[in-house]
């Protein structure tokens, strides 16, 4: 049985003072049936993990380097994130694929580095609007999945997030039919590669404009085990109803 997962991605938002929202999320969102993860800017991870030490909420990061250490100015190794208190890291987010030209081979190497440091990798896949309009969605998702997910992936060390690029930060949500099609495809592809037991164990998150008013309909879609939430994870006011909808689903 897969545990549901509500994951927040604060992206490049938040100062120390904003960790008050994290305190509110921990205090105001009791959700015994849901795992909670907030992926923070690296500057906040150590402080946040200390503040959440006695709460089940886990703190994650948003990227790591593929190497374990070395001359990579400005980069952060997975072991350093773990040392700061992170237990997970987002990998291959479309904003990093676009802004930093990360390809799936790079994402796979980062996922292997994350595993070596004991971090869960939240590996993101998603098509652009042009790819969807061209009827290439499943080809794109299949290729990203095959090349980004390492052979050593299991349901314990890897989460897959489907985030259509055109739905991120746009307020434009994929339809439940579109989500069902892609999540069903991802599940089948994972089972074909890893076998039934391991393939069934990966948690599949949907991401892209998940809000309090659309969360319940998304969580009712088969093979959706939770969400990766951007803007609406920044405040307890928005994130708590999403967590509650997942707990109730
Ligand atoms: P929004 O929820 O702001 O659309 O962002 C989604 C996302 O990119 C999460 O990783």
PDB file of C-alpha atoms and ligand atoms in Angstrom:
ATOM      1  CA  UNK A   1       0.000   0.000   0.000  1.00  0.00           C
ATOM      2  CA  UNK A   2       1.483   3.357  -1.015  1.00  0.00           C
ATOM      3  CA  UNK A   3       1.444   6.183   1.540  1.00  0.00           C
ATOM      4  CA  UNK A   4      -0.020   9.406   0.191  1.00  0.00           C
ATOM      5  CA  UNK A   5       2.455  12.272  -0.170  1.00  0.00           C
ATOM      6  CA  UNK A   6       1.812  16.016  -0.112  1.00  0.00           C
ATOM      7  CA  UNK A   7       4.988  17.734  -1.268  1.00  0.00           C
ATOM      8  CA  UNK A   8       5.570  21.475  -1.428  1.00  0.00           C
ATOM      9  CA  UNK A   9       8.127  23.189  -3.638  1.00  0.00           C
ATOM     10  CA  UNK A  10       8.919  26.692  -2.463  1.00  0.00           C
ATOM     11  CA  UNK A  11      11.172  27.284  -5.504  1.00  0.00           C
ATOM     12  CA  UNK A  12      13.249  30.484  -5.059  1.00  0.00           C
ATOM     13  CA  UNK A  13      10.886  31.912  -2.466  1.00  0.00           C
ATOM     14  CA  UNK A  14      11.258  32.390   1.242  1.00  0.00           C
ATOM     15  CA  UNK A  15      13.448  34.031   3.856  1.00  0.00           C
ATOM     16  CA  UNK A  16      14.022  32.844   7.417  1.00  0.00           C
ATOM     17  CA  UNK A  17      11.069  34.947   8.508  1.00  0.00           C
ATOM     18  CA  UNK A  18       8.788  32.935   6.209  1.00  0.00           C
ATOM     19  CA  UNK A  19       9.427  29.733   8.155  1.00  0.00           C
ATOM     20  CA  UNK A  20       6.546  30.889  10.328  1.00  0.00           C
ATOM     21  CA  UNK A  21       4.372  29.424   7.554  1.00  0.00           C
ATOM     22  CA  UNK A  22       6.077  26.081   8.067  1.00  0.00           C
ATOM     23  CA  UNK A  23       5.257  26.297  11.782  1.00  0.00           C
ATOM     24  CA  UNK A  24       1.635  26.999  10.863  1.00  0.00           C
ATOM     25  CA  UNK A  25       1.529  24.085   8.433  1.00  0.00           C
ATOM     26  CA  UNK A  26       2.863  21.756  11.135  1.00  0.00           C
ATOM     27  CA  UNK A  27       0.418  23.080  13.715  1.00  0.00           C
ATOM     28  CA  UNK A  28      -2.684  23.425  11.588  1.00  0.00           C
ATOM     29  CA  UNK A  29      -2.636  20.495   9.183  1.00  0.00           C
ATOM     30  CA  UNK A  30      -2.973  17.253  11.092  1.00  0.00           C
ATOM     31  CA  UNK A  31      -3.120  14.558   8.397  1.00  0.00           C
ATOM     32  CA  UNK A  32      -2.264  11.147   9.790  1.00  0.00           C
ATOM     33  CA  UNK A  33      -2.761   9.419   6.449  1.00  0.00           C
ATOM     34  CA  UNK A  34      -0.414  11.710   4.515  1.00  0.00           C
ATOM     35  CA  UNK A  35       3.368  12.060   4.392  1.00  0.00           C
ATOM     36  CA  UNK A  36       4.378  15.734   4.324  1.00  0.00           C
ATOM     37  CA  UNK A  37       7.446  17.071   2.534  1.00  0.00           C
ATOM     38  CA  UNK A  38       8.434  20.697   1.925  1.00  0.00           C
ATOM     39  CA  UNK A  39      11.287  21.297  -0.502  1.00  0.00           C
ATOM     40  CA  UNK A  40      12.935  24.547   0.479  1.00  0.00           C
ATOM     41  CA  UNK A  41      15.651  26.821  -0.842  1.00  0.00           C
ATOM     42  CA  UNK A  42      18.977  25.457   0.414  1.00  0.00           C
ATOM     43  CA  UNK A  43      19.425  28.475   2.693  1.00  0.00           C
ATOM     44  CA  UNK A  44      16.442  27.426   4.814  1.00  0.00           C
ATOM     45  CA  UNK A  45      16.963  23.674   5.074  1.00  0.00           C
ATOM     46  CA  UNK A  46      19.060  23.518   8.227  1.00  0.00           C
ATOM     47  CA  UNK A  47      16.886  25.873  10.237  1.00  0.00           C
ATOM     48  CA  UNK A  48      13.667  24.277   9.004  1.00  0.00           C
ATOM     49  CA  UNK A  49      14.793  20.733   9.734  1.00  0.00           C
ATOM     50  CA  UNK A  50      15.630  21.764  13.278  1.00  0.00           C
ATOM     51  CA  UNK A  51      12.223  23.338  13.740  1.00  0.00           C
ATOM     52  CA  UNK A  52      10.418  20.286  12.359  1.00  0.00           C
ATOM     53  CA  UNK A  53      12.502  17.737  14.285  1.00  0.00           C
ATOM     54  CA  UNK A  54       9.629  16.671  16.513  1.00  0.00           C
ATOM     55  CA  UNK A  55       7.020  16.709  13.706  1.00  0.00           C
ATOM     56  CA  UNK A  56       6.575  14.126  10.936  1.00  0.00           C
ATOM     57  CA  UNK A  57       6.998  16.852   8.293  1.00  0.00           C
ATOM     58  CA  UNK A  58      10.136  16.186   6.244  1.00  0.00           C
ATOM     59  CA  UNK A  59      12.322  18.875   4.706  1.00  0.00           C
ATOM     60  CA  UNK A  60      13.665  18.503   1.189  1.00  0.00           C
ATOM     61  CA  UNK A  61      15.835  20.330  -1.324  1.00  0.00           C
ATOM     62  CA  UNK A  62      15.223  21.303  -4.952  1.00  0.00           C
ATOM     63  CA  UNK A  63      18.405  20.138  -6.711  1.00  0.00           C
ATOM     64  CA  UNK A  64      21.779  18.550  -6.028  1.00  0.00           C
ATOM     65  CA  UNK A  65      25.024  18.091  -7.924  1.00  0.00           C
ATOM     66  CA  UNK A  66      25.835  14.727  -9.526  1.00  0.00           C
ATOM     67  CA  UNK A  67      29.254  14.550  -7.845  1.00  0.00           C
ATOM     68  CA  UNK A  68      29.727  13.738  -4.181  1.00  0.00           C
ATOM     69  CA  UNK A  69      32.183  16.631  -3.628  1.00  0.00           C
ATOM     70  CA  UNK A  70      34.729  18.697  -5.508  1.00  0.00           C
ATOM     71  CA  UNK A  71      35.482  21.861  -7.442  1.00  0.00           C
ATOM     72  CA  UNK A  72      31.945  22.918  -8.428  1.00  0.00           C
ATOM     73  CA  UNK A  73      31.570  26.516  -7.305  1.00  0.00           C
ATOM     74  CA  UNK A  74      28.047  27.359  -6.243  1.00  0.00           C
ATOM     75  CA  UNK A  75      26.733  23.799  -6.389  1.00  0.00           C
ATOM     76  CA  UNK A  76      25.595  21.652  -3.466  1.00  0.00           C
ATOM     77  CA  UNK A  77      26.211  17.925  -3.057  1.00  0.00           C
ATOM     78  CA  UNK A  78      23.509  15.534  -1.928  1.00  0.00           C
ATOM     79  CA  UNK A  79      25.495  14.624   1.189  1.00  0.00           C
ATOM     80  CA  UNK A  80      25.605  18.321   2.139  1.00  0.00           C
ATOM     81  CA  UNK A  81      21.824  18.537   1.822  1.00  0.00           C
ATOM     82  CA  UNK A  82      21.435  15.433   3.974  1.00  0.00           C
ATOM     83  CA  UNK A  83      23.899  16.918   6.476  1.00  0.00           C
ATOM     84  CA  UNK A  84      21.716  20.039   6.672  1.00  0.00           C
ATOM     85  CA  UNK A  85      18.674  17.902   7.465  1.00  0.00           C
ATOM     86  CA  UNK A  86      17.079  17.222   4.071  1.00  0.00           C
ATOM     87  CA  UNK A  87      15.609  13.771   3.492  1.00  0.00           C
ATOM     88  CA  UNK A  88      14.567  14.271  -0.137  1.00  0.00           C
ATOM     89  CA  UNK A  89      15.474  16.302  -3.194  1.00  0.00           C
ATOM     90  CA  UNK A  90      13.528  17.343  -6.293  1.00  0.00           C
ATOM     91  CA  UNK A  91      15.398  16.382  -9.468  1.00  0.00           C
ATOM     92  CA  UNK A  92      14.811  17.352 -13.076  1.00  0.00           C
ATOM     93  CA  UNK A  93      12.145  19.959 -12.410  1.00  0.00           C
ATOM     94  CA  UNK A  94      11.151  21.524 -15.723  1.00  0.00           C
ATOM     95  CA  UNK A  95      12.463  24.892 -14.528  1.00  0.00           C
ATOM     96  CA  UNK A  96      15.911  23.311 -14.105  1.00  0.00           C
ATOM     97  CA  UNK A  97      15.632  21.386 -17.374  1.00  0.00           C
ATOM     98  CA  UNK A  98      14.849  24.724 -19.095  1.00  0.00           C
ATOM     99  CA  UNK A  99      16.945  27.238 -17.132  1.00  0.00           C
ATOM    100  CA  UNK A 100      20.021  25.038 -16.607  1.00  0.00           C
ATOM    101  CA  UNK A 101      19.766  22.781 -19.663  1.00  0.00           C
ATOM    102  CA  UNK A 102      19.551  19.644 -17.534  1.00  0.00           C
ATOM    103  CA  UNK A 103      18.913  16.595 -19.680  1.00  0.00           C
ATOM    104  CA  UNK A 104      17.590  13.280 -18.462  1.00  0.00           C
ATOM    105  CA  UNK A 105      21.063  11.705 -18.265  1.00  0.00           C
ATOM    106  CA  UNK A 106      22.062  14.459 -15.857  1.00  0.00           C
ATOM    107  CA  UNK A 107      18.898  13.948 -13.850  1.00  0.00           C
ATOM    108  CA  UNK A 108      19.647  10.230 -13.623  1.00  0.00           C
ATOM    109  CA  UNK A 109      23.196  10.921 -12.367  1.00  0.00           C
ATOM    110  CA  UNK A 110      21.782  13.310  -9.778  1.00  0.00           C
ATOM    111  CA  UNK A 111      19.255  10.701  -8.691  1.00  0.00           C
ATOM    112  CA  UNK A 112      22.086   8.211  -8.189  1.00  0.00           C
ATOM    113  CA  UNK A 113      23.988  10.804  -6.143  1.00  0.00           C
ATOM    114  CA  UNK A 114      20.877  11.466  -4.058  1.00  0.00           C
ATOM    115  CA  UNK A 115      20.436   7.749  -3.362  1.00  0.00           C
ATOM    116  CA  UNK A 116      24.082   7.412  -2.358  1.00  0.00           C
ATOM    117  CA  UNK A 117      23.522  10.157   0.217  1.00  0.00           C
ATOM    118  CA  UNK A 118      20.334   8.527   1.512  1.00  0.00           C
ATOM    119  CA  UNK A 119      18.002  11.113  -0.005  1.00  0.00           C
ATOM    120  CA  UNK A 120      14.718  10.298  -1.713  1.00  0.00           C
ATOM    121  CA  UNK A 121      14.759  11.619  -5.290  1.00  0.00           C
ATOM    122  CA  UNK A 122      11.551  13.282  -6.484  1.00  0.00           C
ATOM    123  CA  UNK A 123      12.108  12.937 -10.227  1.00  0.00           C
ATOM    124  CA  UNK A 124      10.014  15.257 -12.399  1.00  0.00           C
ATOM    125  CA  UNK A 125       8.779  14.598 -15.923  1.00  0.00           C
ATOM    126  CA  UNK A 126       6.430  16.626 -18.080  1.00  0.00           C
ATOM    127  CA  UNK A 127       5.648  17.718 -21.609  1.00  0.00           C
ATOM    128  CA  UNK A 128       5.525  21.232 -23.024  1.00  0.00           C
ATOM    129  CA  UNK A 129       2.382  22.593 -24.622  1.00  0.00           C
ATOM    130  CA  UNK A 130       3.950  22.261 -28.082  1.00  0.00           C
ATOM    131  CA  UNK A 131       4.704  18.596 -27.384  1.00  0.00           C
ATOM    132  CA  UNK A 132       1.148  17.976 -26.180  1.00  0.00           C
ATOM    133  CA  UNK A 133      -0.335  19.777 -29.187  1.00  0.00           C
ATOM    134  CA  UNK A 134       1.848  17.636 -31.450  1.00  0.00           C
ATOM    135  CA  UNK A 135       0.416  14.479 -29.880  1.00  0.00           C
ATOM    136  CA  UNK A 136       3.832  13.583 -28.443  1.00  0.00           C
ATOM    137  CA  UNK A 137       2.976  13.618 -24.725  1.00  0.00           C
ATOM    138  CA  UNK A 138       3.390   9.914 -23.995  1.00  0.00           C
ATOM    139  CA  UNK A 139       6.530   9.644 -26.128  1.00  0.00           C
ATOM    140  CA  UNK A 140       8.090  12.542 -24.224  1.00  0.00           C
ATOM    141  CA  UNK A 141       7.081  11.230 -20.800  1.00  0.00           C
ATOM    142  CA  UNK A 142       8.251   7.701 -21.642  1.00  0.00           C
ATOM    143  CA  UNK A 143      11.639   8.913 -22.859  1.00  0.00           C
ATOM    144  CA  UNK A 144      12.155  11.195 -19.840  1.00  0.00           C
ATOM    145  CA  UNK A 145      11.147   8.442 -17.461  1.00  0.00           C
ATOM    146  CA  UNK A 146      13.390   5.792 -19.017  1.00  0.00           C
ATOM    147  CA  UNK A 147      16.421   8.068 -19.093  1.00  0.00           C
ATOM    148  CA  UNK A 148      15.946   9.939 -15.780  1.00  0.00           C
ATOM    149  CA  UNK A 149      15.123   7.073 -13.412  1.00  0.00           C
ATOM    150  CA  UNK A 150      18.153   4.979 -12.397  1.00  0.00           C
ATOM    151  CA  UNK A 151      18.112   1.171 -12.456  1.00  0.00           C
ATOM    152  CA  UNK A 152      18.608   1.280  -8.694  1.00  0.00           C
ATOM    153  CA  UNK A 153      15.321   3.140  -8.137  1.00  0.00           C
ATOM    154  CA  UNK A 154      12.737   1.662  -5.771  1.00  0.00           C
ATOM    155  CA  UNK A 155       9.547   2.923  -4.211  1.00  0.00           C
ATOM    156  CA  UNK A 156      11.537   3.719  -1.079  1.00  0.00           C
ATOM    157  CA  UNK A 157      14.195   5.926  -2.681  1.00  0.00           C
ATOM    158  CA  UNK A 158      12.265   7.451  -5.606  1.00  0.00           C
ATOM    159  CA  UNK A 159       9.053   9.395  -6.181  1.00  0.00           C
ATOM    160  CA  UNK A 160       7.878  10.353  -9.670  1.00  0.00           C
ATOM    161  CA  UNK A 161       6.171  13.709 -10.264  1.00  0.00           C
ATOM    162  CA  UNK A 162       4.205  14.346 -13.453  1.00  0.00           C
ATOM    163  CA  UNK A 163       4.197  18.083 -14.051  1.00  0.00           C
ATOM    164  CA  UNK A 164       2.942  19.249 -17.444  1.00  0.00           C
ATOM    165  CA  UNK A 165       5.082  22.302 -18.163  1.00  0.00           C
ATOM    166  CA  UNK A 166       2.078  24.247 -19.440  1.00  0.00           C
ATOM    167  CA  UNK A 167       0.245  23.773 -16.122  1.00  0.00           C
ATOM    168  CA  UNK A 168       3.039  25.076 -13.872  1.00  0.00           C
ATOM    169  CA  UNK A 169       2.350  28.487 -12.420  1.00  0.00           C
ATOM    170  CA  UNK A 170      -0.246  29.197 -15.071  1.00  0.00           C
ATOM    171  CA  UNK A 171      -3.446  28.400 -13.214  1.00  0.00           C
ATOM    172  CA  UNK A 172      -4.199  26.100 -16.119  1.00  0.00           C
ATOM    173  CA  UNK A 173      -4.845  22.622 -14.771  1.00  0.00           C
ATOM    174  CA  UNK A 174      -4.647  19.386 -16.702  1.00  0.00           C
ATOM    175  CA  UNK A 175      -8.022  17.667 -17.004  1.00  0.00           C
ATOM    176  CA  UNK A 176      -8.633  14.593 -14.911  1.00  0.00           C
ATOM    177  CA  UNK A 177      -8.653  12.541 -18.139  1.00  0.00           C
ATOM    178  CA  UNK A 178      -5.234  13.912 -19.104  1.00  0.00           C
ATOM    179  CA  UNK A 179      -3.833  13.193 -15.644  1.00  0.00           C
ATOM    180  CA  UNK A 180      -5.336   9.685 -15.620  1.00  0.00           C
ATOM    181  CA  UNK A 181      -3.866   8.893 -19.015  1.00  0.00           C
ATOM    182  CA  UNK A 182      -0.328   9.979 -18.127  1.00  0.00           C
ATOM    183  CA  UNK A 183      -0.302   8.494 -14.615  1.00  0.00           C
ATOM    184  CA  UNK A 184      -1.621   5.182 -15.953  1.00  0.00           C
ATOM    185  CA  UNK A 185       1.068   5.256 -18.625  1.00  0.00           C
ATOM    186  CA  UNK A 186       3.807   5.983 -16.074  1.00  0.00           C
ATOM    187  CA  UNK A 187       2.617   3.168 -13.812  1.00  0.00           C
ATOM    188  CA  UNK A 188       2.594   0.677 -16.690  1.00  0.00           C
ATOM    189  CA  UNK A 189       6.049   1.773 -17.813  1.00  0.00           C
ATOM    190  CA  UNK A 190       7.484   1.377 -14.307  1.00  0.00           C
ATOM    191  CA  UNK A 191       5.934  -2.085 -13.949  1.00  0.00           C
ATOM    192  CA  UNK A 192       7.307  -3.111 -17.354  1.00  0.00           C
ATOM    193  CA  UNK A 193      10.805  -2.027 -16.333  1.00  0.00           C
ATOM    194  CA  UNK A 194      10.985  -2.894 -12.641  1.00  0.00           C
ATOM    195  CA  UNK A 195       8.435  -5.697 -12.299  1.00  0.00           C
ATOM    196  CA  UNK A 196       5.037  -5.609 -10.634  1.00  0.00           C
ATOM    197  CA  UNK A 197       6.067  -5.326  -6.987  1.00  0.00           C
ATOM    198  CA  UNK A 198       8.619  -2.517  -7.408  1.00  0.00           C
ATOM    199  CA  UNK A 199       6.686  -0.817 -10.198  1.00  0.00           C
ATOM    200  CA  UNK A 200       3.591  -0.616  -7.998  1.00  0.00           C
ATOM    201  CA  UNK A 201       5.558   0.806  -5.081  1.00  0.00           C
ATOM    202  CA  UNK A 202       6.592   4.136  -6.639  1.00  0.00           C
ATOM    203  CA  UNK A 203       4.460   7.054  -5.546  1.00  0.00           C
ATOM    204  CA  UNK A 204       3.225   9.179  -8.468  1.00  0.00           C
ATOM    205  CA  UNK A 205       2.544  12.853  -7.781  1.00  0.00           C
ATOM    206  CA  UNK A 206       0.720  15.325  -9.991  1.00  0.00           C
ATOM    207  CA  UNK A 207       2.035  18.889 -10.103  1.00  0.00           C
ATOM    208  CA  UNK A 208       0.923  22.057 -11.868  1.00  0.00           C
ATOM    209  CA  UNK A 209      -1.447  24.667 -10.435  1.00  0.00           C
ATOM    210  CA  UNK A 210      -2.772  22.405  -7.674  1.00  0.00           C
ATOM    211  CA  UNK A 211      -4.949  24.644  -5.492  1.00  0.00           C
ATOM    212  CA  UNK A 212      -7.424  24.151  -2.641  1.00  0.00           C
ATOM    213  CA  UNK A 213     -10.358  24.294  -5.067  1.00  0.00           C
ATOM    214  CA  UNK A 214      -9.126  21.649  -7.515  1.00  0.00           C
ATOM    215  CA  UNK A 215      -7.219  19.305  -5.187  1.00  0.00           C
ATOM    216  CA  UNK A 216     -10.052  16.891  -4.413  1.00  0.00           C
ATOM    217  CA  UNK A 217     -10.828  16.221  -8.076  1.00  0.00           C
ATOM    218  CA  UNK A 218      -7.144  15.560  -8.816  1.00  0.00           C
ATOM    219  CA  UNK A 219      -6.747  13.198  -5.854  1.00  0.00           C
ATOM    220  CA  UNK A 220      -9.745  11.173  -7.071  1.00  0.00           C
ATOM    221  CA  UNK A 221      -7.835  10.247 -10.258  1.00  0.00           C
ATOM    222  CA  UNK A 222      -6.482   6.682 -10.295  1.00  0.00           C
ATOM    223  CA  UNK A 223      -2.712   6.365  -9.771  1.00  0.00           C
ATOM    224  CA  UNK A 224      -2.426   9.827  -8.208  1.00  0.00           C
ATOM    225  CA  UNK A 225      -0.715   9.323  -4.844  1.00  0.00           C
ATOM    226  CA  UNK A 226      -0.366  12.993  -4.004  1.00  0.00           C
ATOM    227  CA  UNK A 227       0.799  16.324  -5.343  1.00  0.00           C
ATOM    228  CA  UNK A 228       3.877  18.442  -5.861  1.00  0.00           C
ATOM    229  CA  UNK A 229       2.609  21.917  -5.074  1.00  0.00           C
ATOM    230  CA  UNK A 230       4.363  25.176  -5.936  1.00  0.00           C
ATOM    231  CA  UNK A 231       2.648  28.479  -5.188  1.00  0.00           C
ATOM    232  CA  UNK A 232      -0.048  27.022  -2.960  1.00  0.00           C
ATOM    233  CA  UNK A 233       2.553  25.427  -0.646  1.00  0.00           C
ATOM    234  CA  UNK A 234       3.893  28.813   0.445  1.00  0.00           C
ATOM    235  CA  UNK A 235       1.182  29.456   3.022  1.00  0.00           C
ATOM    236  CA  UNK A 236      -0.644  27.259   5.504  1.00  0.00           C
ATOM    237  CA  UNK A 237      -3.889  28.894   4.356  1.00  0.00           C
ATOM    238  CA  UNK A 238      -3.523  27.366   0.887  1.00  0.00           C
ATOM    239  CA  UNK A 239      -1.519  24.233   1.619  1.00  0.00           C
ATOM    240  CA  UNK A 240      -3.574  22.891   4.547  1.00  0.00           C
ATOM    241  CA  UNK A 241      -6.802  22.406   2.542  1.00  0.00           C
ATOM    242  CA  UNK A 242      -4.796  20.549  -0.120  1.00  0.00           C
ATOM    243  CA  UNK A 243      -3.282  18.265   2.525  1.00  0.00           C
ATOM    244  CA  UNK A 244      -6.737  17.724   4.015  1.00  0.00           C
ATOM    245  CA  UNK A 245      -8.177  16.849   0.592  1.00  0.00           C
ATOM    246  CA  UNK A 246      -5.429  14.279   0.098  1.00  0.00           C
ATOM    247  CA  UNK A 247      -6.029  12.791   3.544  1.00  0.00           C
ATOM    248  CA  UNK A 248      -9.742  12.505   2.730  1.00  0.00           C
ATOM    249  CA  UNK A 249      -9.212  10.951  -0.703  1.00  0.00           C
TER     250      UNK A 249
HETATM  251  P1  LIG B   1       2.565  25.616  -9.183  1.00  0.00           P
HETATM  252  O1  LIG B   1       1.797  24.763  -8.167  1.00  0.00           O
HETATM  253  O2  LIG B   1       2.903  26.967  -8.671  1.00  0.00           O
HETATM  254  O3  LIG B   1       1.910  25.592 -10.529  1.00  0.00           O
HETATM  255  O4  LIG B   1       3.995  24.875  -9.370  1.00  0.00           O
HETATM  256  C1  LIG B   1       4.025  23.519  -9.616  1.00  0.00           C
HETATM  257  C2  LIG B   1       5.415  23.061  -9.536  1.00  0.00           C
HETATM  258  O5  LIG B   1       6.226  23.370 -10.385  1.00  0.00           O
HETATM  259  C3  LIG B   1       5.798  22.248  -8.370  1.00  0.00           C
HETATM  260  O6  LIG B   1       7.076  21.709  -8.523  1.00  0.00           O
END
